[in-house]
Amino acid sequence: MSKKILGIDLGGTSIKFAILTEAGDIQQKWSIETNILDDGQFIVPDIIESIQHHFSLYQMTAEDFLGIGMGSPGAVNREKGTVYGAYNLNWRELVEVKKPIEEAIGLPFYIDNDANVAALGEKWKGAGADDENVVFVTLGTGVGGGVIANGELVHGVAESGGEIGHVTVDPNGFDCTCGKKGCLETVASASGVLNLTRKFSEVYAGDSVLKKMVDDGEQITSKQVFELAKENDDLAVKVVEEFSFFLGLACSHLGNILNPQFIVIGGGVSAAGEFLLEKVRKNFERFTFPNVQESTKIKVAKLGNDAGVIGASYLVKMGK
Amino acid sequence: MSKKILGIDLGGTSIKFAILTEAGDIQQKWSIETNILDDGQFIVPDIIESIQHHFSLYQMTAEDFLGIGMGSPGAVNREKGTVYGAYNLNWRELVEVKKPIEEAIGLPFYIDNDANVAALGEKWKGAGADDENVVFVTLGTGVGGGVIANGELVHGVAESGGEIGHVTVDPNGFDCTCGKKGCLETVASASGVLNLTRKFSEVYAGDSVLKKMVDDGEQITSKQVFELAKENDDLAVKVVEEFSFFLGLACSHLGNILNPQFIVIGGGVSAAGEFLLEKVRKNFERFTFPNVQESTKIKVAKLGNDAGVIGASYLVKMGK
């Protein structure tokens, strides 16, 4: 009988678990709250306990599994199976993840950073259609990404391959948390949308609901901006046009450098879906080499919150 | 006894041949003129004849070789071993390259496009120091490149991986031959240097030898511009600063997306060497994520004209 895979998506709010077939179909799914108290020291024990509990619940043993895969925030050492600087977990110092889990469960354990793992998920079972050349860009609080070329993640020499959020799209743009200026993240994340809204609002004179909300000091979300743009609010349209210009430009760099089959756009800010992607594609095409325009396609992510557990399982499948 | 490899670098002016050891050391080297008459129909037969002639000259047979590798201009079909649209060879239609050479010589034959092959050469035996993650950028008449990630060339889905010359560095910049605007090639090639020179010259008022040359209608080369910049000619310095800004920006995209160990800059326009690279690095650092700044290094290419035959041999070594 073919074996199962256990995929784990470790986040600052919850830890998601899933049992998958080798073909990547989810059979069971559960999650627990992330307990970040006391420097996050309960996280790994909680994971172990939850696995053991569910193994007994489903009358399964380690024998039934190929291995465990995990996506984690922070800086991951894939070989040693350690994580440091995962601030949303309160893991400031180096934390051993692989060793205690392997010892307790008795299964091989694989780990990579969360953006890479989500990229693998979308590549394998999502919008990437299991192609060998897929780039994933996730637009959320920040902008992350993962690059898959020739079927393999591109980690680079210091694990900074896929830092798509820090591609410079505007040399004189907004300050970024990384210390640079004009990173994609400063315009194409949730806070990026607000950066653009404030900037355009300051010089805007006209009739706009969004402008009125800004002037009234209302708290604005990126979701509201996209919704207003769909309703043709003049200021919101300007913001979304600029957002799409920069995202299209960044995607063109991915296209011209890598010529992937798919550039998959995911994350909460991408919820506007085709309304947004149409505008992004227009700019992408403007900035890409003709042969890339024809061959590289921009798509919306498919897996939503499951990308993490599915991609984590793919780590096991690939044995790395 | 270990076998040799035959590397061929097919160009519009000459065809270079080299016999290498498996370790990549050149043992013999020769070249013939490229006869582009009558739709380039003599090129493949000339190659076969030259190989046969030199095999007999060196008292070698196919038995002594692992295979033959070739870098070619135009659009290469690596599997079928065909080339089309290599206009500098007068190969407008599809040309069979692999089949006649394999039949005549009796050795396995591998082919890839010339920029990719030069990238492999620099990766294997040049400035890339045989690292698994190397990007090569060649600044010549145009700007070409090759991306090596996880030890493999990134061809992309339609063989347009590494179109670094068409990365958009200035959305409102000069027109490019590809139909877009502001491609790296429009500023960082030999003709790009002249584009920048003309642009800055028009609005320049001051004391500059370069300005005088432009105004006198003299023919200017990129080499002269770099030499004048070294001598602190005011206009030439401005041109080189702008050149370095755009090249540094494009390199930052390579760094943020791929985090390679090395970005290797080659080609005739890079002859200015460290004088140029210092300025490029300054812009690269300004635009790259801190972890990439520290880990990705920009270097000058080492192999010069030998990159092609060495990289072509590497195709054989890798068996692809």
XYZ file of C-alpha atoms in Angstrom, chain B residues 7-312:
306
model
C 34.177 22.300 -28.189
C 32.966 24.515 -31.031
C 32.017 28.198 -30.899
C 30.086 29.104 -34.036
C 30.103 32.824 -34.792
C 29.333 35.104 -37.714
C 32.988 35.843 -38.435
C 34.854 32.735 -37.339
C 34.249 29.215 -36.062
C 36.478 28.369 -33.099
C 37.415 24.812 -32.214
C 39.196 23.423 -29.172
C 40.148 20.015 -27.860
C 39.809 19.902 -24.087
C 40.516 17.403 -21.371
C 37.580 16.236 -19.276
C 38.837 18.628 -16.613
C 38.289 21.528 -19.013
C 41.872 22.343 -19.974
C 42.393 23.407 -23.563
C 44.968 21.213 -25.353
C 44.564 22.322 -28.955
C 42.828 25.306 -30.472
C 42.167 26.410 -34.047
C 39.637 28.396 -36.006
C 38.274 28.765 -39.507
C 36.515 31.611 -41.257
C 32.699 31.453 -41.337
C 31.565 31.209 -44.933
C 28.098 32.719 -44.903
C 27.636 32.643 -48.677
C 24.631 30.901 -50.264
C 22.502 30.959 -47.109
C 25.353 29.654 -44.996
C 25.077 26.219 -46.589
C 28.848 25.623 -46.385
C 29.083 26.130 -42.652
C 28.199 22.624 -41.439
C 30.250 20.858 -44.133
C 33.198 23.169 -43.328
C 32.909 22.238 -39.653
C 32.904 18.525 -40.458
C 35.869 18.867 -42.785
C 37.835 20.866 -40.251
C 37.218 18.299 -37.521
C 38.250 15.442 -39.802
C 41.332 17.320 -40.934
C 42.454 18.035 -37.370
C 41.696 14.518 -36.163
C 44.060 13.223 -38.827
C 46.583 15.998 -38.109
C 46.690 15.064 -34.415
C 46.371 11.348 -35.157
C 43.132 11.140 -33.223
C 39.882 9.280 -33.876
C 36.341 9.539 -32.545
C 37.382 6.860 -30.041
C 39.491 9.449 -28.229
C 36.467 11.697 -27.568
C 33.440 11.808 -25.285
C 31.548 13.999 -27.703
C 31.200 17.358 -29.426
C 29.586 20.481 -27.959
C 28.636 23.671 -29.799
C 27.426 27.163 -29.035
C 25.430 28.775 -31.844
C 23.688 32.080 -32.519
C 20.003 32.045 -33.356
C 17.187 29.969 -31.907
C 18.526 26.562 -30.985
C 16.412 23.439 -30.650
C 18.611 21.517 -28.240
C 16.866 18.192 -28.625
C 16.662 18.130 -32.386
C 20.010 19.870 -32.798
C 18.641 22.422 -35.236
C 19.069 26.191 -35.531
C 16.945 28.840 -37.179
C 16.981 32.606 -37.446
C 20.756 32.907 -37.040
C 20.915 35.972 -39.257
C 24.648 36.595 -38.874
C 25.197 33.141 -40.422
C 22.573 33.757 -43.127
C 20.623 30.870 -41.600
C 17.127 32.248 -42.026
C 15.444 28.861 -42.297
C 15.818 25.789 -40.111
C 19.280 24.220 -40.408
C 20.150 20.679 -39.321
C 23.382 20.799 -37.335
C 23.437 17.785 -35.025
C 22.405 15.122 -37.518
C 25.052 15.663 -40.239
C 27.846 16.174 -37.692
C 26.944 13.067 -35.675
C 26.700 11.022 -38.853
C 30.009 12.207 -40.261
C 32.069 12.128 -37.079
C 30.346 9.361 -35.135
C 30.262 11.210 -31.811
C 27.355 12.439 -29.673
C 26.673 16.129 -30.357
C 25.248 18.733 -27.977
C 24.225 22.286 -28.827
C 22.901 25.351 -27.008
C 22.739 29.059 -27.760
C 25.970 31.019 -27.631
C 25.145 33.164 -24.584
C 24.172 30.103 -22.535
C 27.302 28.295 -23.630
C 29.537 31.246 -22.702
C 27.770 31.318 -19.322
C 28.608 27.653 -18.804
C 32.239 28.319 -19.724
C 32.576 31.131 -17.190
C 30.746 29.025 -14.601
C 32.970 25.978 -15.100
C 36.476 27.334 -15.654
C 36.157 31.103 -15.378
C 35.046 33.700 -12.856
C 32.211 31.410 -11.728
C 34.730 29.159 -9.936
C 32.532 26.130 -10.738
C 29.780 27.311 -8.380
C 26.255 25.940 -8.789
C 24.662 29.418 -8.966
C 26.151 31.802 -11.501
C 24.651 34.410 -13.819
C 26.622 35.601 -16.827
C 25.931 38.947 -18.489
C 27.750 39.778 -21.700
C 27.933 43.381 -22.880
C 28.746 43.566 -26.585
C 26.894 44.733 -29.678
C 23.849 43.650 -27.683
C 23.453 42.395 -24.128
C 23.083 38.665 -23.619
C 23.153 36.354 -20.692
C 22.801 32.944 -19.172
C 21.403 31.866 -15.823
C 22.762 28.819 -13.994
C 20.801 27.790 -10.888
C 21.370 24.594 -8.923
C 24.075 23.714 -11.447
C 21.733 23.805 -14.440
C 21.069 26.341 -17.182
C 17.649 27.954 -16.850
C 16.225 27.735 -20.370
C 12.670 28.490 -19.341
C 9.583 27.251 -21.089
C 10.385 28.747 -24.510
C 14.190 28.993 -24.361
C 14.023 32.653 -23.324
C 15.484 32.223 -19.849
C 18.419 34.611 -19.458
C 17.089 37.355 -21.744
C 18.878 39.764 -19.453
C 19.428 42.262 -22.247
C 15.687 42.776 -22.379
C 15.096 43.399 -18.689
C 13.354 46.778 -18.580
C 15.519 49.219 -16.654
C 13.830 52.433 -17.789
C 10.110 52.168 -18.611
C 10.303 55.358 -20.674
C 13.756 54.763 -22.104
C 15.195 54.290 -25.577
C 13.494 52.142 -28.204
C 14.910 48.622 -28.410
C 15.235 46.399 -31.489
C 12.891 43.924 -29.737
C 10.025 46.432 -29.942
C 10.028 47.439 -26.268
C 11.399 50.506 -24.561
C 14.174 50.882 -22.026
C 15.702 47.406 -22.220
C 19.095 46.988 -20.530
C 20.523 46.496 -24.026
C 19.531 50.058 -24.990
C 21.926 51.493 -22.405
C 24.509 48.830 -21.485
C 25.684 47.653 -24.918
C 28.131 49.317 -27.289
C 25.270 51.145 -28.993
C 23.696 51.795 -25.586
C 26.747 53.784 -24.525
C 26.270 55.868 -27.659
C 22.542 56.306 -26.905
C 23.446 57.690 -23.495
C 26.218 59.837 -24.923
C 23.885 61.470 -27.420
C 21.172 61.980 -24.819
C 23.442 63.628 -22.258
C 25.343 65.531 -24.905
C 22.232 67.338 -26.088
C 21.656 68.997 -22.749
C 25.300 69.264 -21.735
C 26.919 72.643 -21.383
C 30.460 72.569 -20.120
C 33.982 71.550 -20.888
C 34.258 68.047 -22.298
C 36.360 66.378 -24.987
C 33.526 63.910 -25.558
C 31.026 66.729 -26.097
C 33.348 68.263 -28.674
C 33.685 64.919 -30.479
C 29.907 64.531 -30.621
C 29.423 68.083 -31.864
C 32.093 67.567 -34.526
C 30.238 64.494 -35.751
C 33.156 62.193 -34.989
C 32.528 58.458 -34.834
C 32.651 57.486 -31.181
C 33.177 54.046 -29.653
C 32.131 52.846 -26.207
C 35.811 52.212 -25.512
C 36.584 55.896 -26.050
C 33.776 56.925 -23.721
C 35.135 54.716 -20.925
C 38.676 55.976 -21.512
C 37.537 59.582 -21.345
C 35.612 58.822 -18.166
C 38.791 57.407 -16.611
C 40.417 60.741 -17.464
C 37.517 62.511 -15.704
C 35.958 63.985 -18.811
C 32.787 65.488 -17.357
C 30.304 64.277 -19.964
C 31.911 60.831 -20.209
C 31.695 60.479 -16.411
C 27.970 61.271 -16.566
C 27.457 58.628 -19.255
C 29.368 55.973 -17.302
C 27.456 56.837 -14.108
C 24.144 56.326 -15.902
C 25.403 53.133 -17.551
C 26.422 51.803 -14.135
C 23.134 52.834 -12.549
C 21.142 50.778 -15.056
C 23.522 47.813 -15.081
C 23.588 47.823 -11.262
C 19.787 47.933 -11.195
C 19.510 44.965 -13.588
C 22.110 43.047 -11.560
C 20.078 43.769 -8.405
C 17.099 42.043 -10.019
C 19.291 39.018 -10.736
C 20.502 39.119 -7.136
C 17.105 39.534 -5.480
C 15.475 36.858 -7.619
C 18.291 34.278 -7.773
C 20.869 35.148 -5.108
C 23.652 33.619 -7.205
C 27.173 33.245 -5.842
C 28.514 35.274 -8.766
C 27.215 37.659 -11.387
C 29.912 37.563 -14.054
C 30.146 40.506 -16.451
C 31.845 39.858 -19.788
C 31.883 41.022 -23.397
C 33.769 43.793 -25.143
C 32.059 46.686 -23.339
C 33.168 45.247 -19.978
C 36.824 45.766 -20.930
C 36.898 48.806 -18.631
C 37.045 46.164 -15.889
C 37.219 47.198 -12.257
C 36.831 50.896 -13.088
C 33.355 50.057 -14.339
C 32.513 47.287 -11.878
C 33.146 49.446 -8.833
C 30.398 51.791 -9.980
C 28.096 48.917 -10.892
C 28.583 47.323 -7.451
C 27.677 50.590 -5.721
C 24.308 50.638 -7.495
C 23.857 46.883 -7.086
C 24.261 47.259 -3.338
C 21.863 50.179 -3.221
C 19.166 48.044 -4.837
C 19.647 44.601 -3.282
C 18.274 42.950 -0.161
C 20.880 43.069 2.644
C 21.500 39.301 2.662
C 22.066 39.384 -1.108
C 24.437 42.364 -0.856
C 26.610 40.256 1.411
C 26.473 36.976 -0.470
C 26.241 37.710 -4.225
C 29.471 38.985 -5.810
C 29.893 40.819 -9.118
C 33.013 39.793 -11.019
C 34.663 40.433 -14.366
C 34.668 37.480 -16.786
C 37.954 35.623 -17.082
C 37.920 33.490 -20.203
C 37.494 36.089 -22.946
C 37.079 34.410 -26.326
C 37.645 30.935 -24.869
C 34.368 30.979 -22.902
C 32.491 29.606 -25.920
C 34.616 26.529 -26.650
C 34.977 25.739 -22.940
C 31.246 26.073 -22.268
C 30.463 24.017 -25.379
